[in-house]
mmCIF file of C-alpha atoms in Angstrom:
data_model
loop_
_atom_site.group_PDB
_atom_site.id
_atom_site.type_symbol
_atom_site.label_atom_id
_atom_site.label_comp_id
_atom_site.label_asym_id
_atom_site.label_seq_id
_atom_site.Cartn_x
_atom_site.Cartn_y
_atom_site.Cartn_z
ATOM 1 C CA UNK A 1 -13.646 12.926 -5.636
ATOM 2 C CA UNK A 2 -11.637 13.939 -2.611
ATOM 3 C CA UNK A 3 -8.562 11.866 -1.947
ATOM 4 C CA UNK A 4 -6.157 11.333 0.906
ATOM 5 C CA UNK A 5 -3.941 14.358 1.395
ATOM 6 C CA UNK A 6 -0.455 14.192 2.792
ATOM 7 C CA UNK A 7 1.833 17.025 3.694
ATOM 8 C CA UNK A 8 4.505 17.871 3.083
ATOM 9 C CA UNK A 9 5.151 15.970 -0.140
ATOM 10 C CA UNK A 10 8.904 16.273 0.259
ATOM 11 C CA UNK A 11 10.959 16.803 3.386
ATOM 12 C CA UNK A 12 14.693 17.041 3.893
ATOM 13 C CA UNK A 13 16.125 16.759 7.402
ATOM 14 C CA UNK A 14 19.490 16.329 9.052
ATOM 15 C CA UNK A 15 20.394 13.398 11.278
ATOM 16 C CA UNK A 16 19.036 13.692 14.815
ATOM 17 C CA UNK A 17 16.401 16.220 13.789
ATOM 18 C CA UNK A 18 12.675 15.698 14.161
ATOM 19 C CA UNK A 19 9.988 15.543 11.503
ATOM 20 C CA UNK A 20 6.196 15.643 11.507
ATOM 21 C CA UNK A 21 4.192 14.135 8.673
ATOM 22 C CA UNK A 22 0.510 14.872 8.293
ATOM 23 C CA UNK A 23 -2.308 12.870 6.755
ATOM 24 C CA UNK A 24 -5.822 14.069 6.003
ATOM 25 C CA UNK A 25 -8.155 11.153 5.236
ATOM 26 C CA UNK A 26 -11.000 11.130 2.786
ATOM 27 C CA UNK A 27 -14.019 12.874 4.344
ATOM 28 C CA UNK A 28 -16.021 10.518 6.593
ATOM 29 C CA UNK A 29 -13.203 7.991 6.724
ATOM 30 C CA UNK A 30 -12.453 7.135 10.345
ATOM 31 C CA UNK A 31 -9.468 4.807 9.960
ATOM 32 C CA UNK A 32 -5.934 5.829 9.066
ATOM 33 C CA UNK A 33 -2.916 3.655 8.292
ATOM 34 C CA UNK A 34 0.766 4.559 7.949
ATOM 35 C CA UNK A 35 3.217 2.638 5.759
ATOM 36 C CA UNK A 36 6.934 3.122 5.126
ATOM 37 C CA UNK A 37 8.528 2.259 1.781
ATOM 38 C CA UNK A 38 12.315 2.283 1.704
ATOM 39 C CA UNK A 39 14.230 2.563 -1.592
ATOM 40 C CA UNK A 40 13.488 -0.494 -3.706
ATOM 41 C CA UNK A 41 11.440 -2.029 -0.915
ATOM 42 C CA UNK A 42 7.802 -2.936 -0.469
ATOM 43 C CA UNK A 43 5.617 -0.770 1.768
ATOM 44 C CA UNK A 44 5.828 -1.837 5.423
ATOM 45 C CA UNK A 45 2.957 -1.265 7.826
ATOM 46 C CA UNK A 46 3.782 1.057 10.728
ATOM 47 C CA UNK A 47 0.634 1.838 12.666
ATOM 48 C CA UNK A 48 -3.105 2.413 12.318
ATOM 49 C CA UNK A 49 -5.861 4.299 14.099
ATOM 50 C CA UNK A 50 -9.597 3.807 14.272
ATOM 51 C CA UNK A 51 -11.839 6.441 15.796
ATOM 52 C CA UNK A 52 -8.833 8.238 17.271
ATOM 53 C CA UNK A 53 -7.524 5.157 19.055
ATOM 54 C CA UNK A 54 -4.517 3.097 18.015
ATOM 55 C CA UNK A 55 -5.885 -0.080 16.480
ATOM 56 C CA UNK A 56 -2.768 -1.906 15.291
ATOM 57 C CA UNK A 57 0.978 -1.502 15.519
ATOM 58 C CA UNK A 58 3.601 -2.845 13.191
ATOM 59 C CA UNK A 59 7.323 -2.316 12.821
ATOM 60 C CA UNK A 60 7.335 1.266 14.042
ATOM 61 C CA UNK A 61 10.516 2.372 15.847
ATOM 62 C CA UNK A 62 10.201 3.681 19.385
ATOM 63 C CA UNK A 63 11.530 7.007 18.082
ATOM 64 C CA UNK A 64 8.311 7.411 16.119
ATOM 65 C CA UNK A 65 4.924 8.256 17.541
ATOM 66 C CA UNK A 66 1.590 8.949 15.930
ATOM 67 C CA UNK A 67 -1.896 10.007 16.807
ATOM 68 C CA UNK A 68 -5.259 10.637 15.245
ATOM 69 C CA UNK A 69 -7.065 13.838 16.081
ATOM 70 C CA UNK A 70 -10.735 14.678 16.576
ATOM 71 C CA UNK A 71 -11.088 15.680 12.910
ATOM 72 C CA UNK A 72 -9.596 12.260 11.983
ATOM 73 C CA UNK A 73 -6.406 13.623 10.533
ATOM 74 C CA UNK A 74 -3.272 11.898 11.711
ATOM 75 C CA UNK A 75 0.303 12.961 12.382
ATOM 76 C CA UNK A 76 3.420 10.830 12.420
ATOM 77 C CA UNK A 77 6.144 12.311 14.614
ATOM 78 C CA UNK A 78 9.681 11.135 14.029
ATOM 79 C CA UNK A 79 12.520 12.056 16.367
ATOM 80 C CA UNK A 80 16.282 11.481 16.368
ATOM 81 C CA UNK A 81 16.158 10.872 12.655
ATOM 82 C CA UNK A 82 18.609 8.390 11.183
ATOM 83 C CA UNK A 83 19.836 7.942 7.635
ATOM 84 C CA UNK A 84 17.816 4.723 7.417
ATOM 85 C CA UNK A 85 14.598 6.641 7.962
ATOM 86 C CA UNK A 86 14.867 8.016 4.429
ATOM 87 C CA UNK A 87 11.821 6.581 2.717
ATOM 88 C CA UNK A 88 8.455 7.256 1.190
ATOM 89 C CA UNK A 89 5.783 7.394 3.882
ATOM 90 C CA UNK A 90 2.283 6.529 2.741
ATOM 91 C CA UNK A 91 -0.914 7.219 4.564
ATOM 92 C CA UNK A 92 -4.123 5.385 3.726
ATOM 93 C CA UNK A 93 -7.663 5.780 4.966
ATOM 94 C CA UNK A 94 -10.766 3.632 5.031
ATOM 95 C CA UNK A 95 -14.310 3.780 6.267
ATOM 96 C CA UNK A 96 -14.352 1.465 9.242
ATOM 97 C CA UNK A 97 -11.557 -0.813 10.323
ATOM 98 C CA UNK A 98 -12.975 -4.012 8.876
ATOM 99 C CA UNK A 99 -10.324 -5.784 6.860
ATOM 100 C CA UNK A 100 -12.551 -5.981 3.818
ATOM 101 C CA UNK A 101 -12.736 -2.217 3.551
ATOM 102 C CA UNK A 102 -10.610 -0.757 0.785
ATOM 103 C CA UNK A 103 -7.700 1.355 1.882
ATOM 104 C CA UNK A 104 -7.281 4.502 -0.189
ATOM 105 C CA UNK A 105 -3.719 5.721 -0.382
ATOM 106 C CA UNK A 106 -2.311 9.221 -0.394
ATOM 107 C CA UNK A 107 0.546 10.384 -2.620
ATOM 108 C CA UNK A 108 3.132 9.898 0.105
ATOM 109 C CA UNK A 109 5.726 12.082 1.804
ATOM 110 C CA UNK A 110 9.269 11.532 0.627
ATOM 111 C CA UNK A 111 11.606 12.010 3.581
ATOM 112 C CA UNK A 112 15.309 12.393 2.981
ATOM 113 C CA UNK A 113 17.652 12.356 5.966
ATOM 114 C CA UNK A 114 21.114 13.762 5.327
ATOM 115 C CA UNK B 1 2.855 -12.945 10.053
ATOM 116 C CA UNK B 2 1.829 -13.092 6.450
ATOM 117 C CA UNK B 3 4.342 -12.438 3.667
ATOM 118 C CA UNK B 4 3.949 -11.889 -0.058
ATOM 119 C CA UNK B 5 6.291 -12.869 -2.879
ATOM 120 C CA UNK B 6 6.333 -11.320 -6.320
ATOM 121 C CA UNK B 7 8.762 -12.473 -8.983
ATOM 122 C CA UNK B 8 10.148 -10.901 -12.154
ATOM 123 C CA UNK B 9 10.473 -7.495 -10.625
ATOM 124 C CA UNK B 10 11.120 -5.886 -13.998
ATOM 125 C CA UNK B 11 8.919 -6.784 -16.946
ATOM 126 C CA UNK B 12 9.251 -5.252 -20.403
ATOM 127 C CA UNK B 13 6.779 -6.078 -23.125
ATOM 128 C CA UNK B 14 5.239 -4.669 -26.272
ATOM 129 C CA UNK B 15 1.744 -3.324 -26.687
ATOM 130 C CA UNK B 16 -0.880 -6.013 -27.305
ATOM 131 C CA UNK B 17 1.232 -8.620 -25.527
ATOM 132 C CA UNK B 18 -0.297 -10.562 -22.667
ATOM 133 C CA UNK B 19 0.779 -9.893 -19.106
ATOM 134 C CA UNK B 20 0.847 -12.227 -16.142
ATOM 135 C CA UNK B 21 2.332 -11.284 -12.788
ATOM 136 C CA UNK B 22 2.766 -13.910 -10.116
ATOM 137 C CA UNK B 23 1.902 -13.452 -6.469
ATOM 138 C CA UNK B 24 2.319 -16.009 -3.711
ATOM 139 C CA UNK B 25 1.542 -15.490 -0.068
ATOM 140 C CA UNK B 26 2.413 -17.420 3.032
ATOM 141 C CA UNK B 27 -0.393 -17.625 5.534
ATOM 142 C CA UNK B 28 -2.519 -20.587 6.418
ATOM 143 C CA UNK B 29 -5.654 -18.799 7.504
ATOM 144 C CA UNK B 30 -8.345 -16.762 5.823
ATOM 145 C CA UNK B 31 -6.966 -13.910 3.772
ATOM 146 C CA UNK B 32 -8.094 -11.053 1.597
ATOM 147 C CA UNK B 33 -6.017 -10.432 -1.510
ATOM 148 C CA UNK B 34 -5.413 -7.230 -3.421
ATOM 149 C CA UNK B 35 -3.577 -5.911 -6.425
ATOM 150 C CA UNK B 36 -2.590 -2.237 -6.368
ATOM 151 C CA UNK B 37 -1.113 -0.233 -9.226
ATOM 152 C CA UNK B 38 1.100 2.816 -8.982
ATOM 153 C CA UNK B 39 1.387 4.840 -12.177
ATOM 154 C CA UNK B 40 4.460 7.059 -12.521
ATOM 155 C CA UNK B 41 4.237 9.939 -10.080
ATOM 156 C CA UNK B 42 0.914 8.831 -8.672
ATOM 157 C CA UNK B 43 -0.356 7.123 -5.531
ATOM 158 C CA UNK B 44 -1.312 3.494 -5.065
ATOM 159 C CA UNK B 45 -4.686 2.647 -6.587
ATOM 160 C CA UNK B 46 -6.714 -0.512 -6.150
ATOM 161 C CA UNK B 47 -6.959 -2.682 -9.286
ATOM 162 C CA UNK B 48 -8.955 -5.532 -7.833
ATOM 163 C CA UNK B 49 -9.571 -7.516 -4.673
ATOM 164 C CA UNK B 50 -10.651 -10.967 -3.560
ATOM 165 C CA UNK B 51 -12.557 -11.661 -0.367
ATOM 166 C CA UNK B 52 -14.598 -14.784 -1.081
ATOM 167 C CA UNK B 53 -16.709 -16.460 -3.742
ATOM 168 C CA UNK B 54 -15.685 -16.781 -7.372
ATOM 169 C CA UNK B 55 -11.892 -17.163 -7.375
ATOM 170 C CA UNK B 56 -11.647 -15.332 -10.699
ATOM 171 C CA UNK B 57 -12.052 -11.640 -10.054
ATOM 172 C CA UNK B 58 -12.222 -8.869 -12.590
ATOM 173 C CA UNK B 59 -10.897 -5.420 -11.918
ATOM 174 C CA UNK B 60 -10.554 -2.122 -13.657
ATOM 175 C CA UNK B 61 -8.878 -1.548 -17.008
ATOM 176 C CA UNK B 62 -9.269 -5.130 -18.208
ATOM 177 C CA UNK B 63 -7.253 -6.742 -15.429
ATOM 178 C CA UNK B 64 -8.258 -9.977 -13.761
ATOM 179 C CA UNK B 65 -6.758 -12.220 -11.114
ATOM 180 C CA UNK B 66 -7.283 -15.807 -10.066
ATOM 181 C CA UNK B 67 -7.102 -17.025 -6.499
ATOM 182 C CA UNK B 68 -5.797 -20.590 -6.254
ATOM 183 C CA UNK B 69 -6.003 -21.563 -2.614
ATOM 184 C CA UNK B 70 -4.038 -24.789 -2.974
ATOM 185 C CA UNK B 71 -1.122 -22.864 -4.443
ATOM 186 C CA UNK B 72 -1.428 -19.818 -2.168
ATOM 187 C CA UNK B 73 -1.398 -17.744 -5.334
ATOM 188 C CA UNK B 74 -3.214 -14.712 -6.691
ATOM 189 C CA UNK B 75 -1.801 -14.049 -10.146
ATOM 190 C CA UNK B 76 -2.704 -10.955 -12.118
ATOM 191 C CA UNK B 77 -3.418 -11.114 -15.854
ATOM 192 C CA UNK B 78 -4.278 -8.861 -18.747
ATOM 193 C CA UNK B 79 -4.728 -10.348 -22.219
ATOM 194 C CA UNK B 80 -3.520 -7.316 -24.167
ATOM 195 C CA UNK B 81 -1.547 -4.504 -22.547
ATOM 196 C CA UNK B 82 -1.396 -0.888 -23.587
ATOM 197 C CA UNK B 83 1.338 1.685 -23.223
ATOM 198 C CA UNK B 84 -0.721 3.285 -20.450
ATOM 199 C CA UNK B 85 -0.310 0.118 -18.346
ATOM 200 C CA UNK B 86 3.291 1.106 -17.661
ATOM 201 C CA UNK B 87 3.364 1.184 -13.872
ATOM 202 C CA UNK B 88 4.437 -0.642 -10.758
ATOM 203 C CA UNK B 89 2.110 -3.392 -9.562
ATOM 204 C CA UNK B 90 1.895 -4.536 -5.949
ATOM 205 C CA UNK B 91 0.216 -7.609 -4.590
ATOM 206 C CA UNK B 92 -1.013 -7.296 -1.005
ATOM 207 C CA UNK B 93 -2.744 -9.438 1.581
ATOM 208 C CA UNK B 94 -4.395 -8.985 4.920
ATOM 209 C CA UNK B 95 -5.411 -11.730 7.253
ATOM 210 C CA UNK B 96 -8.275 -12.450 9.562
ATOM 211 C CA UNK B 97 -7.840 -10.582 12.799
ATOM 212 C CA UNK B 98 -6.098 -7.536 11.462
ATOM 213 C CA UNK B 99 -6.430 -5.078 8.629
ATOM 214 C CA UNK B 100 -2.797 -4.176 8.005
ATOM 215 C CA UNK B 101 -1.691 -4.888 4.455
ATOM 216 C CA UNK B 102 1.421 -6.920 3.721
ATOM 217 C CA UNK B 103 2.836 -6.019 0.323
ATOM 218 C CA UNK B 104 5.052 -7.807 -2.114
ATOM 219 C CA UNK B 105 8.111 -6.026 -3.508
ATOM 220 C CA UNK B 106 6.256 -5.036 -6.665
ATOM 221 C CA UNK B 107 6.618 -5.585 -10.392
ATOM 222 C CA UNK B 108 7.876 -2.712 -12.516
ATOM 223 C CA UNK B 109 6.103 -3.147 -15.855
ATOM 224 C CA UNK B 110 7.174 -1.186 -18.933
ATOM 225 C CA UNK B 111 5.035 -1.419 -22.067
ATOM 226 C CA UNK B 112 6.773 -0.380 -25.253
ATOM 227 C CA UNK B 113 4.537 1.235 -27.876
#
């Protein structure tokens, strides 16, 4: 079965650079979530989209922005990168934004900021 | 905001031993509860979930969890582990009104053959 696809899987950037992470949800899934997992930390919710509109916002820095496109894929744009942004970024998708709907997770993008 | 606590972050046990991982959450309202597993090099996968009804839920691979509302707990159990259960286990919760998941810090479980 098709799963959530994230690209790139690994990304290395310098401080103050920008990065774009992409997430392709499971076909027919209309809701996308982004989570950030720092080293040794639990995943923290960043932001979510339902039907191309932002549906919830968590602890996402102002330097980050995200959107969901007409084909339901989502991109997380990160600017003025800081060392503390080094983390594993997970994307998840679900069918519908109801809280009882299972979120299916992608493999993550590991971002390293030097 | 809801928060989730998991204890004993590193667990080492032998095959056939029983496993129990504790999970406590802090939120007074209606919640959904989840256990996710992350095998080495793989993505998070859902083990089981609780929404309502029977507080004892059974998941995949012989895992089960019990929701005890009075204790705000959702502990995960498996009577007899296998080497292939070596993984990291995350408890998660979402609350009425939003669908974001709040995760615990995870339990790294190593099963020795």
